[in-house]
Amino acid sequence: MPAPPPIPLPDIDGSTPTIVHLSAEYYPYARTGGLAEAAWGLHRLQHGRGRPTAAIMPLFRTVRKHLRDAVPVGEPMTLHFGTRSESFQLWNDRDPASGTPSYFIQHDGLFDRDGIYGEGGDYPDNHFRFAAFAAAAIAFLPRITSGPVVLHAHDWHAALAPVYLRTWFKGNPWFDRIPVVLSVHNGGYQGHFGSDIIPEIGLPWELFNYDKLEWHGQTNLLKGGLTHCDIATTVSPKHSTELCTAAGGFGLQEVFSWMGDRFTGVLNGIDQEEWSPLRDEHIAAHYGPGHLTGKAACKTDLQRRFGLAERTDVPVIALAGRLVTQKGLDLVVDNASLFALPAQFVFLGSGERKFESAIKARRDAEPGRIGIDTTFSDELEHQLMAGADLFLMPSQYEPCGLTQMRAQRYGTIPVARRVGGLADTIDDGITGFLFDAYDERALAGGMWRALTEHGASEQWREMQDAGMQRDFGWDRVAETYATIYSRAIARRAGLVGT
């Protein structure tokens, strides 16, 4: 069924605005998690539906290997941050995967490094690196389009963009009319720095105030973005309510609550063409709803790759992603009740050394039953999704999550904690199993429920079919963002007109 025609955005100054995404990560150029895929997925869909769009990111070292025909856009530009002057160059290239227009801000001293955020720890100048990125992105906007702009900034790395827009560029009618939408992909990461960075990043001291950038004596970049944007979003409806609570707001719950109806939650999507067991080039056999024979071949292939006993009668439980506390690994590694279950276990990903070491110790103690690979690859993730029976996500918090969507599309039943996007995308007892408490017993109990259902083959196939037919594509949310942009345009017009 074809997607409905896009909702037209309101004109700004009589012209259709260009949607400009501002993100530190963007697939395939630079990626550490879901942010890159989310920013790319939304931009690609908007571009594919005929909207004028662009994306801007730093020219990190990892970006260079993906560039095809990058060309400079104008001459270098010098910006002044207090007593410091820095020169930036804007480059243009086409996203090799989707053809969407992408722009890159070059400053080799700030961005041409081995890491994106750090190497074994955060870079000590991250405050200036991402402040400079945000300021330069705003300054370069007129080189991307002479028409009006809707700016969509993503996470704390881009959160100073509306701050610079409303300070450095205030009074210029073209810039004053730019509405800003700020998406919070992970509220646990906010960009906390000392108060002394204010003059270094070229902002006036009056912004170091409780209703602007100040947070418990520190400078909070995400808070600055929230207090200067027109509309803010997060990546699932449930997580938007969690962020407004003391338990889930990471210290910014009062700011999120203060925004009222200017703060909302919209689920991310996945690329359902790439994540489809009917046509996946990475897996041992194809399969789909109603014909699951190929999944057995994929299971055997997964067991072989991870050195597990090739048994069809034993379910394979998989966990893929960052092996960190936020993902609930402390509930897993020492959970005797979990590992006592009649199952095999596969772990894919890297993270905190203590978790990697604990899983490897279990693998060494039970060879043929537990496997781990810390060299994450897209290909292996596809093979894991196709070959596993169950997918484990015991997250402390999960703003949206993408892997539980992929798992369901592959007939791999998720067992997850009832938080954030997990609660919004998994129907308990229909496409997966949810548990509530953040403790080892609740996790093991949720997995026991799943294994009990796994023993009833007909009911299990019904759950697999239900999950595989779920629509997690970007099409379902595209026009939700169009509505959000329209609201931001109307609010900005009202403020500029006063």
Short mmCIF file of C-alpha atoms in Angstrom, two decimals:
data_model
loop_
_atom_site.label_atom_id
_atom_site.label_comp_id
_atom_site.label_asym_id
_atom_site.label_seq_id
_atom_site.Cartn_x
_atom_site.Cartn_y
_atom_site.Cartn_z
CA MET A 1 0.00 0.00 0.00
CA PRO A 2 1.60 3.34 -1.00
CA ALA A 3 2.35 5.88 1.70
CA PRO A 4 -0.05 8.83 1.88
CA PRO A 5 1.19 12.07 0.31
CA PRO A 6 3.31 14.20 2.64
CA ILE A 7 1.61 16.91 4.67
CA PRO A 8 2.82 20.27 3.28
CA LEU A 9 4.80 22.37 5.72
CA PRO A 10 3.68 25.96 6.22
CA ASP A 11 5.66 28.47 4.19
CA ILE A 12 8.17 30.74 5.89
CA ASP A 13 8.37 34.12 4.18
CA GLY A 14 6.39 32.67 1.28
CA SER A 15 8.73 29.73 0.58
CA THR A 16 8.89 26.05 1.50
CA PRO A 17 11.51 25.53 4.25
CA THR A 18 14.46 23.16 4.00
CA ILE A 19 14.68 20.70 6.92
CA VAL A 20 18.28 20.70 8.14
CA HIS A 21 19.37 17.90 10.49
CA LEU A 22 22.28 18.69 12.79
CA SER A 23 23.86 15.59 14.35
CA ALA A 24 27.27 14.44 15.61
CA GLU A 25 26.50 10.94 14.30
CA TYR A 26 25.00 10.05 10.96
CA TYR A 27 24.97 6.67 9.22
CA PRO A 28 27.19 5.51 7.54
CA TYR A 29 29.75 8.25 8.23
CA ALA A 30 30.06 8.11 12.03
CA ARG A 31 28.21 5.77 14.35
CA THR A 32 28.44 4.63 17.96
CA GLY A 33 24.78 3.74 18.53
CA GLY A 34 21.19 4.40 17.55
CA LEU A 35 21.59 8.17 17.07
CA ALA A 36 23.34 7.74 13.71
CA GLU A 37 20.70 5.39 12.35
CA ALA A 38 17.81 7.50 13.65
CA ALA A 39 19.08 10.79 12.19
CA TRP A 40 19.85 9.09 8.87
CA GLY A 41 16.56 7.17 8.75
CA LEU A 42 14.37 10.22 9.30
CA HIS A 43 16.36 12.40 6.91
CA ARG A 44 16.37 9.74 4.20
CA LEU A 45 12.60 9.27 4.43
CA GLN A 46 11.92 13.01 4.30
CA HIS A 47 14.20 13.40 1.28
CA GLY A 48 12.61 10.40 -0.42
CA ARG A 49 9.16 11.92 0.03
CA GLY A 50 10.16 15.04 -1.83
CA ARG A 51 10.94 17.39 1.03
CA PRO A 52 13.95 19.75 0.72
CA THR A 53 16.44 18.43 3.27
CA ALA A 54 20.08 18.48 4.32
CA ALA A 55 22.23 17.05 7.11
CA ILE A 56 25.27 18.64 8.76
CA MET A 57 27.88 16.85 10.88
CA PRO A 58 31.55 17.29 11.84
CA LEU A 59 34.17 16.00 9.42
CA PHE A 60 35.51 13.33 11.77
CA ARG A 61 38.38 11.14 10.63
CA THR A 62 36.02 8.18 10.33
CA VAL A 63 33.87 10.20 7.90
CA ARG A 64 36.61 10.51 5.30
CA LYS A 65 36.55 6.88 4.17
CA HIS A 66 32.86 7.24 3.20
CA LEU A 67 33.18 10.42 1.13
CA ARG A 68 32.75 9.99 -2.62
CA ASP A 69 32.78 13.34 -4.43
CA ALA A 70 33.05 15.89 -1.65
CA VAL A 71 33.44 19.49 -2.80
CA PRO A 72 34.09 22.63 -0.75
CA VAL A 73 31.19 25.04 -0.33
CA GLY A 74 32.67 28.52 -0.53
CA GLU A 75 35.77 29.74 1.25
CA PRO A 76 36.76 28.97 4.86
CA MET A 77 34.92 30.94 7.54
CA THR A 78 36.47 32.34 10.73
CA LEU A 79 34.41 32.52 13.92
CA HIS A 80 35.41 34.24 17.16
CA PHE A 81 34.84 32.56 20.53
CA GLY A 82 35.81 35.18 23.10
CA THR A 83 39.50 35.85 22.48
CA ARG A 84 39.86 32.70 20.35
CA SER A 85 39.46 32.62 16.56
CA GLU A 86 38.89 29.40 14.62
CA SER A 87 38.58 28.69 10.90
CA PHE A 88 36.09 26.21 9.43
CA GLN A 89 35.46 24.80 5.95
CA LEU A 90 32.12 23.42 4.75
CA TRP A 91 32.07 20.40 2.41
CA ASN A 92 29.19 18.85 0.48
CA ASP A 93 28.76 15.20 -0.51
CA ARG A 94 25.93 12.80 -1.31
CA ASP A 95 25.05 10.05 1.17
CA PRO A 96 26.25 6.91 -0.69
CA ALA A 97 23.37 4.84 0.69
CA SER A 98 20.44 7.15 -0.01
CA GLY A 99 21.56 10.09 -2.12
CA THR A 100 20.52 12.58 0.54
CA PRO A 101 22.54 15.83 0.64
CA SER A 102 25.10 15.81 3.44
CA TYR A 103 27.40 18.59 4.62
CA PHE A 104 30.53 18.31 6.72
CA ILE A 105 32.27 20.91 8.86
CA GLN A 106 36.03 20.62 8.67
CA HIS A 107 38.33 21.72 11.47
CA ASP A 108 41.17 19.24 11.64
CA GLY A 109 42.34 20.33 15.06
CA LEU A 110 38.93 19.62 16.58
CA PHE A 111 37.52 16.74 14.53
CA ASP A 112 40.35 14.87 12.76
CA ARG A 113 40.99 12.40 15.60
CA ASP A 114 40.87 8.65 16.06
CA GLY A 115 37.67 8.85 18.13
CA ILE A 116 34.38 10.69 17.86
CA TYR A 117 34.01 11.55 21.53
CA GLY A 118 37.25 10.22 22.98
CA GLU A 119 39.82 7.44 23.17
CA GLY A 120 39.50 5.42 26.39
CA GLY A 121 37.72 8.43 27.90
CA ASP A 122 36.14 11.67 26.77
CA TYR A 123 38.31 14.25 25.06
CA PRO A 124 38.89 17.07 27.59
CA ASP A 125 37.90 19.72 25.02
CA ASN A 126 34.56 18.16 24.02
CA HIS A 127 32.78 21.25 25.28
CA PHE A 128 34.57 23.41 22.73
CA ARG A 129 34.51 20.80 19.95
CA PHE A 130 30.73 20.54 19.95
CA ALA A 131 30.10 24.21 20.73
CA ALA A 132 32.21 25.07 17.69
CA PHE A 133 30.31 22.51 15.60
CA ALA A 134 26.96 24.03 16.60
CA ALA A 135 28.07 27.63 16.02
CA ALA A 136 29.68 26.86 12.65
CA ALA A 137 26.60 24.92 11.51
CA ILE A 138 24.39 27.95 12.14
CA ALA A 139 26.84 30.27 10.40
CA PHE A 140 26.97 28.00 7.33
CA LEU A 141 23.18 27.67 6.92
CA PRO A 142 22.95 30.45 4.27
CA ARG A 143 25.43 28.48 2.14
CA ILE A 144 23.13 25.46 2.16
CA THR A 145 19.98 27.32 1.12
CA SER A 146 18.96 30.89 0.48
CA GLY A 147 15.41 30.00 1.44
CA PRO A 148 13.93 29.44 4.89
CA VAL A 149 15.09 26.65 7.24
CA VAL A 150 13.62 24.37 9.89
CA LEU A 151 16.51 23.23 12.07
CA HIS A 152 16.31 19.77 13.64
CA ALA A 153 19.12 19.33 16.18
CA HIS A 154 19.91 15.94 17.70
CA ASP A 155 21.16 15.34 21.28
CA TRP A 156 23.50 17.39 23.46
CA HIS A 157 26.26 17.60 20.85
CA ALA A 158 24.04 19.87 18.74
CA ALA A 159 22.07 21.44 21.58
CA LEU A 160 23.96 24.74 21.55
CA ALA A 161 22.75 25.44 18.00
CA PRO A 162 19.54 27.19 19.17
CA VAL A 163 21.57 29.02 21.83
CA TYR A 164 23.94 30.52 19.25
CA LEU A 165 21.00 31.14 16.92
CA ARG A 166 19.20 33.23 19.56
CA THR A 167 22.34 35.09 20.74
CA TRP A 168 25.05 35.49 18.09
CA PHE A 169 22.59 35.82 15.22
CA LYS A 170 19.77 37.61 17.03
CA GLY A 171 18.39 40.57 15.12
CA ASN A 172 19.00 39.13 11.67
CA PRO A 173 15.49 38.50 10.27
CA TRP A 174 16.53 35.43 8.26
CA PHE A 175 17.99 33.71 11.32
CA ASP A 176 15.28 34.97 13.70
CA ARG A 177 12.63 33.12 11.68
CA ILE A 178 14.37 29.73 11.91
CA PRO A 179 12.34 27.37 14.16
CA VAL A 180 14.31 24.74 16.06
CA VAL A 181 13.24 21.21 16.99
CA LEU A 182 15.58 19.44 19.43
CA SER A 183 15.43 15.64 19.67
CA VAL A 184 16.68 13.99 22.86
CA HIS A 185 17.81 10.48 21.91
CA ASN A 186 19.34 9.69 25.30
CA GLY A 187 18.57 12.02 28.19
CA GLY A 188 21.25 10.34 30.31
CA TYR A 189 23.91 12.17 28.29
CA GLN A 190 23.60 15.94 28.65
CA GLY A 191 27.01 17.55 28.18
CA HIS A 192 27.95 18.60 31.74
CA PHE A 193 30.92 20.95 32.01
CA GLY A 194 32.24 23.55 34.42
CA SER A 195 30.94 27.10 34.59
CA ASP A 196 34.26 28.41 33.31
CA ILE A 197 33.53 27.24 29.75
CA ILE A 198 30.98 30.04 29.17
CA PRO A 199 33.45 32.71 27.97
CA GLU A 200 35.57 30.06 26.20
CA ILE A 201 32.64 29.06 23.96
CA GLY A 202 31.82 32.71 23.28
CA LEU A 203 28.52 33.01 25.16
CA PRO A 204 27.49 35.84 27.50
CA TRP A 205 27.59 35.25 31.25
CA GLU A 206 23.89 36.06 31.59
CA LEU A 207 23.15 32.65 30.03
CA PHE A 208 24.74 30.95 33.05
CA ASN A 209 21.42 31.13 34.84
CA TYR A 210 19.07 28.52 36.28
CA ASP A 211 16.54 29.11 33.49
CA LYS A 212 19.13 28.84 30.69
CA LEU A 213 22.41 26.86 30.90
CA GLU A 214 23.17 26.56 34.62
CA TRP A 215 22.56 23.19 36.31
CA HIS A 216 23.75 22.61 39.91
CA GLY A 217 26.68 24.95 39.38
CA GLN A 218 27.64 23.39 36.06
CA THR A 219 27.02 24.24 32.43
CA ASN A 220 24.50 21.82 30.95
CA LEU A 221 24.47 21.94 27.15
CA LEU A 222 21.31 19.87 26.74
CA LYS A 223 19.47 22.16 29.14
CA GLY A 224 20.59 25.12 27.04
CA GLY A 225 19.11 23.52 23.96
CA LEU A 226 15.83 22.73 25.72
CA THR A 227 15.43 26.27 27.03
CA HIS A 228 16.14 27.85 23.62
CA CYS A 229 14.36 25.51 21.17
CA ASP A 230 10.79 25.84 19.96
CA ILE A 231 9.77 22.18 20.27
CA ALA A 232 11.58 19.21 21.85
CA THR A 233 11.00 15.53 21.20
CA THR A 234 12.28 12.26 22.50
CA VAL A 235 12.24 8.88 20.83
CA SER A 236 9.20 7.15 22.34
CA PRO A 237 5.92 8.27 23.94
CA LYS A 238 6.56 6.38 27.18
CA HIS A 239 10.04 7.82 27.54
CA SER A 240 8.63 11.35 27.19
CA THR A 241 6.57 10.73 30.34
CA GLU A 242 9.53 9.10 32.12
CA LEU A 243 11.73 12.14 31.46
CA CYS A 244 9.20 14.32 33.31
CA THR A 245 9.66 12.32 36.53
CA ALA A 246 12.31 12.47 39.23
CA ALA A 247 13.05 8.78 38.68
CA GLY A 248 13.54 9.08 34.93
CA GLY A 249 14.46 12.70 34.19
CA PHE A 250 18.21 12.55 34.90
CA GLY A 251 17.93 15.80 36.84
CA LEU A 252 16.18 17.71 34.03
CA GLN A 253 12.63 16.58 34.86
CA GLU A 254 11.58 20.11 35.80
CA VAL A 255 12.75 21.44 32.44
CA PHE A 256 10.92 18.73 30.50
CA SER A 257 7.77 19.34 32.58
CA TRP A 258 8.08 23.12 32.14
CA MET A 259 7.96 22.66 28.36
CA GLY A 260 4.45 21.24 28.59
CA ASP A 261 2.96 20.44 25.20
CA ARG A 262 6.15 21.66 23.51
CA PHE A 263 7.73 18.33 24.54
CA THR A 264 6.53 15.05 23.02
CA GLY A 265 7.65 11.52 22.18
CA VAL A 266 7.80 9.92 18.72
CA LEU A 267 9.07 6.40 18.13
CA ASN A 268 12.09 5.89 15.93
CA GLY A 269 11.84 3.53 12.98
CA ILE A 270 14.06 0.94 11.31
CA ASP A 271 14.93 0.25 7.69
CA GLN A 272 12.56 -2.63 6.97
CA GLU A 273 14.16 -3.32 3.60
CA GLU A 274 17.53 -3.92 5.21
CA TRP A 275 16.10 -5.78 8.20
CA SER A 276 14.00 -8.40 6.43
CA PRO A 277 14.59 -12.17 6.68
CA LEU A 278 12.85 -12.52 3.32
CA ARG A 279 15.75 -10.86 1.47
CA ASP A 280 18.64 -10.51 3.94
CA GLU A 281 21.92 -11.22 2.12
CA HIS A 282 23.82 -11.89 5.36
CA ILE A 283 21.85 -14.89 6.66
CA ALA A 284 22.07 -18.62 5.92
CA ALA A 285 18.49 -18.98 4.64
CA HIS A 286 15.50 -16.79 3.94
CA TYR A 287 12.16 -17.12 5.71
CA GLY A 288 9.11 -15.09 6.61
CA PRO A 289 5.69 -15.14 8.31
CA GLY A 290 4.00 -18.50 7.82
CA HIS A 291 7.12 -20.21 6.45
CA LEU A 292 9.79 -20.37 9.13
CA THR A 293 11.78 -23.37 7.90
CA GLY A 294 14.77 -21.21 6.99
CA LYS A 295 15.10 -19.95 10.56
CA ALA A 296 16.27 -23.41 11.67
CA ALA A 297 19.17 -23.20 9.20
CA CYS A 298 20.00 -19.74 10.53
CA LYS A 299 20.04 -21.10 14.09
CA THR A 300 22.48 -23.84 13.14
CA ASP A 301 24.67 -21.26 11.41
CA LEU A 302 24.65 -19.02 14.51
CA GLN A 303 25.53 -21.92 16.81
CA ARG A 304 28.44 -22.82 14.55
CA ARG A 305 29.74 -19.24 14.44
CA PHE A 306 29.72 -18.93 18.23
CA GLY A 307 31.07 -22.40 18.96
CA LEU A 308 27.85 -23.73 20.47
CA ALA A 309 26.60 -27.28 20.33
CA GLU A 310 24.44 -27.62 17.22
CA ARG A 311 21.20 -28.62 18.90
CA THR A 312 17.74 -27.86 17.56
CA ASP A 313 16.01 -28.73 20.83
CA VAL A 314 17.73 -26.06 22.94
CA PRO A 315 16.62 -22.40 22.60
CA VAL A 316 19.28 -19.78 21.91
CA ILE A 317 19.02 -16.59 23.98
CA ALA A 318 20.86 -13.61 22.47
CA LEU A 319 21.93 -10.19 23.71
CA ALA A 320 23.43 -7.68 21.26
CA GLY A 321 24.58 -4.15 21.88
CA ARG A 322 26.76 -2.25 24.30
CA LEU A 323 27.73 -4.36 27.30
CA VAL A 324 27.14 -1.58 29.82
CA THR A 325 25.12 -0.97 32.97
CA GLN A 326 22.41 1.01 31.14
CA LYS A 327 21.64 -2.13 29.12
CA GLY A 328 21.13 -4.14 32.31
CA LEU A 329 24.30 -6.22 32.17
CA ASP A 330 24.62 -6.17 35.96
CA LEU A 331 21.38 -8.20 36.06
CA VAL A 332 22.83 -10.74 33.66
CA VAL A 333 26.44 -11.65 34.32
CA ASP A 334 25.99 -13.05 37.87
CA ASN A 335 22.40 -14.22 37.49
CA ALA A 336 22.57 -17.89 38.54
CA SER A 337 18.83 -18.39 37.92
CA LEU A 338 19.16 -17.13 34.34
CA PHE A 339 22.10 -19.32 33.44
CA ALA A 340 20.44 -22.33 35.11
CA LEU A 341 17.70 -22.21 32.47
CA PRO A 342 17.83 -24.93 29.78
CA ALA A 343 19.20 -22.72 27.01
CA GLN A 344 22.28 -21.54 25.14
CA PHE A 345 23.49 -17.93 25.32
CA VAL A 346 25.06 -15.64 22.70
CA PHE A 347 26.50 -12.17 23.45
CA LEU A 348 27.50 -9.71 20.73
CA GLY A 349 29.10 -6.36 21.50
CA SER A 350 31.71 -4.65 23.62
CA GLY A 351 31.51 -2.39 26.64
CA GLU A 352 32.59 -2.25 30.25
CA ARG A 353 35.57 -4.51 30.89
CA LYS A 354 34.02 -6.10 33.97
CA PHE A 355 31.05 -7.35 31.95
CA GLU A 356 33.14 -8.61 29.05
CA SER A 357 35.40 -10.48 31.48
CA ALA A 358 32.50 -12.02 33.41
CA ILE A 359 30.84 -13.34 30.24
CA LYS A 360 34.11 -14.71 28.90
CA ALA A 361 34.68 -16.48 32.21
CA ARG A 362 31.26 -18.14 31.92
CA ARG A 363 32.01 -19.13 28.32
CA ASP A 364 35.30 -20.72 29.39
CA ALA A 365 33.52 -22.59 32.19
CA GLU A 366 30.74 -23.84 29.88
CA PRO A 367 32.16 -24.23 26.37
CA GLY A 368 29.58 -25.15 23.77
CA ARG A 369 26.79 -23.44 25.73
CA ILE A 370 27.84 -19.78 25.96
CA GLY A 371 29.37 -17.68 23.18
CA ILE A 372 30.61 -14.09 23.00
CA ASP A 373 32.03 -11.90 20.24
CA THR A 374 33.15 -8.38 21.19
CA THR A 375 34.06 -7.42 17.61
CA PHE A 376 30.64 -6.10 16.65
CA SER A 377 29.71 -6.08 12.95
CA ASP A 378 26.51 -5.35 11.04
CA GLU A 379 26.75 -8.72 9.29
CA LEU A 380 27.00 -10.65 12.54
CA GLU A 381 24.09 -8.72 14.04
CA HIS A 382 21.91 -9.80 11.09
CA GLN A 383 22.99 -13.42 11.62
CA LEU A 384 22.26 -13.20 15.34
CA MET A 385 18.77 -11.78 14.76
CA ALA A 386 17.97 -14.58 12.31
CA GLY A 387 19.44 -17.44 14.31
CA ALA A 388 18.40 -16.74 17.90
CA ASP A 389 15.12 -17.86 19.44
CA LEU A 390 14.91 -15.16 22.10
CA PHE A 391 16.38 -11.69 22.45
CA LEU A 392 17.18 -10.25 25.89
CA MET A 393 16.89 -6.52 26.76
CA PRO A 394 16.90 -5.97 30.56
CA SER A 395 17.66 -2.23 30.24
CA GLN A 396 17.81 0.16 33.18
CA TYR A 397 16.22 2.65 30.78
CA GLU A 398 15.69 2.53 27.02
CA PRO A 399 14.57 5.76 25.31
CA CYS A 400 13.53 3.86 22.19
CA GLY A 401 15.65 0.87 21.25
CA LEU A 402 15.97 -0.52 17.74
CA THR A 403 17.13 -4.08 18.31
CA GLN A 404 13.82 -5.21 19.79
CA MET A 405 12.12 -4.05 16.57
CA ARG A 406 14.63 -5.94 14.43
CA ALA A 407 14.26 -9.04 16.59
CA GLN A 408 10.49 -9.13 16.15
CA ARG A 409 10.83 -8.69 12.39
CA TYR A 410 13.08 -11.79 12.41
CA GLY A 411 10.74 -13.93 14.50
CA THR A 412 13.09 -13.70 17.48
CA ILE A 413 11.00 -13.13 20.59
CA PRO A 414 12.19 -10.28 22.85
CA VAL A 415 12.23 -10.52 26.63
CA ALA A 416 12.59 -6.99 27.94
CA ARG A 417 12.03 -4.65 30.83
CA ARG A 418 8.86 -2.55 30.60
CA VAL A 419 10.54 0.85 30.05
CA GLY A 420 10.62 3.50 27.33
CA GLY A 421 10.43 2.31 23.76
CA LEU A 422 10.51 -1.33 24.83
CA ALA A 423 7.09 -0.91 26.41
CA ASP A 424 5.85 0.97 23.34
CA THR A 425 6.97 -1.63 20.78
CA ILE A 426 6.54 -5.02 22.49
CA ASP A 427 3.06 -6.40 23.22
CA ASP A 428 3.39 -8.57 26.31
CA GLY A 429 2.31 -12.14 25.57
CA ILE A 430 1.65 -11.31 21.89
CA THR A 431 4.98 -10.39 20.32
CA GLY A 432 7.26 -10.69 23.36
CA PHE A 433 7.52 -10.76 27.14
CA LEU A 434 7.92 -7.80 29.51
CA PHE A 435 8.94 -7.66 33.16
CA ASP A 436 8.88 -4.68 35.54
CA ALA A 437 11.33 -4.74 38.43
CA TYR A 438 14.99 -4.00 37.84
CA ASP A 439 16.36 -7.08 39.55
CA GLU A 440 17.79 -10.49 38.68
CA ARG A 441 14.73 -12.41 39.83
CA ALA A 442 12.34 -10.44 37.61
CA LEU A 443 14.60 -10.95 34.60
CA ALA A 444 14.85 -14.70 35.19
CA GLY A 445 11.08 -14.85 35.71
CA GLY A 446 10.44 -13.10 32.39
CA MET A 447 12.73 -15.51 30.61
CA TRP A 448 11.06 -18.49 32.29
CA ARG A 449 7.68 -17.28 30.97
CA ALA A 450 9.18 -17.14 27.50
CA LEU A 451 10.71 -20.62 27.68
CA THR A 452 7.40 -22.03 28.90
CA GLU A 453 5.70 -20.57 25.82
CA HIS A 454 8.56 -21.82 23.63
CA GLY A 455 7.56 -25.34 24.60
CA ALA A 456 4.12 -24.83 23.02
CA SER A 457 5.07 -24.83 19.36
CA GLU A 458 1.78 -23.59 17.90
CA GLN A 459 1.52 -20.61 20.26
CA TRP A 460 5.19 -19.83 19.67
CA ARG A 461 4.74 -19.70 15.90
CA GLU A 462 1.77 -17.38 16.37
CA MET A 463 3.96 -15.02 18.40
CA GLN A 464 6.68 -15.15 15.75
CA ASP A 465 4.23 -14.43 12.96
CA ALA A 466 2.69 -11.54 14.92
CA GLY A 467 6.10 -9.95 15.49
CA MET A 468 7.25 -10.43 11.91
CA GLN A 469 4.21 -8.59 10.60
CA ARG A 470 4.68 -5.51 12.80
CA ASP A 471 5.31 -2.24 10.99
CA PHE A 472 8.33 -0.49 12.47
CA GLY A 473 9.20 1.53 9.37
CA TRP A 474 9.81 5.26 9.24
CA ASP A 475 6.73 5.84 7.05
CA ARG A 476 4.43 5.52 10.05
CA VAL A 477 6.06 8.48 11.84
CA ALA A 478 7.06 10.75 8.95
CA GLU A 479 3.97 12.91 9.08
CA THR A 480 4.11 13.10 12.87
CA TYR A 481 7.33 15.06 12.44
CA ALA A 482 5.69 17.18 9.76
CA THR A 483 3.08 18.16 12.35
CA ILE A 484 5.82 18.94 14.88
CA TYR A 485 7.69 21.11 12.37
CA SER A 486 4.46 22.94 11.57
CA ARG A 487 3.92 23.70 15.26
CA ALA A 488 7.50 24.94 15.57
CA ILE A 489 7.05 27.18 12.53
CA ALA A 490 3.84 28.64 13.97
CA ARG A 491 5.43 29.27 17.37
CA ARG A 492 8.49 30.95 15.88
CA ALA A 493 6.31 33.12 13.64
CA GLY A 494 4.33 34.22 16.66
CA LEU A 495 7.47 35.08 18.65
CA VAL A 496 9.13 36.96 15.80
CA GLY A 497 5.92 38.86 15.18
CA THR A 498 5.71 40.14 18.76
#
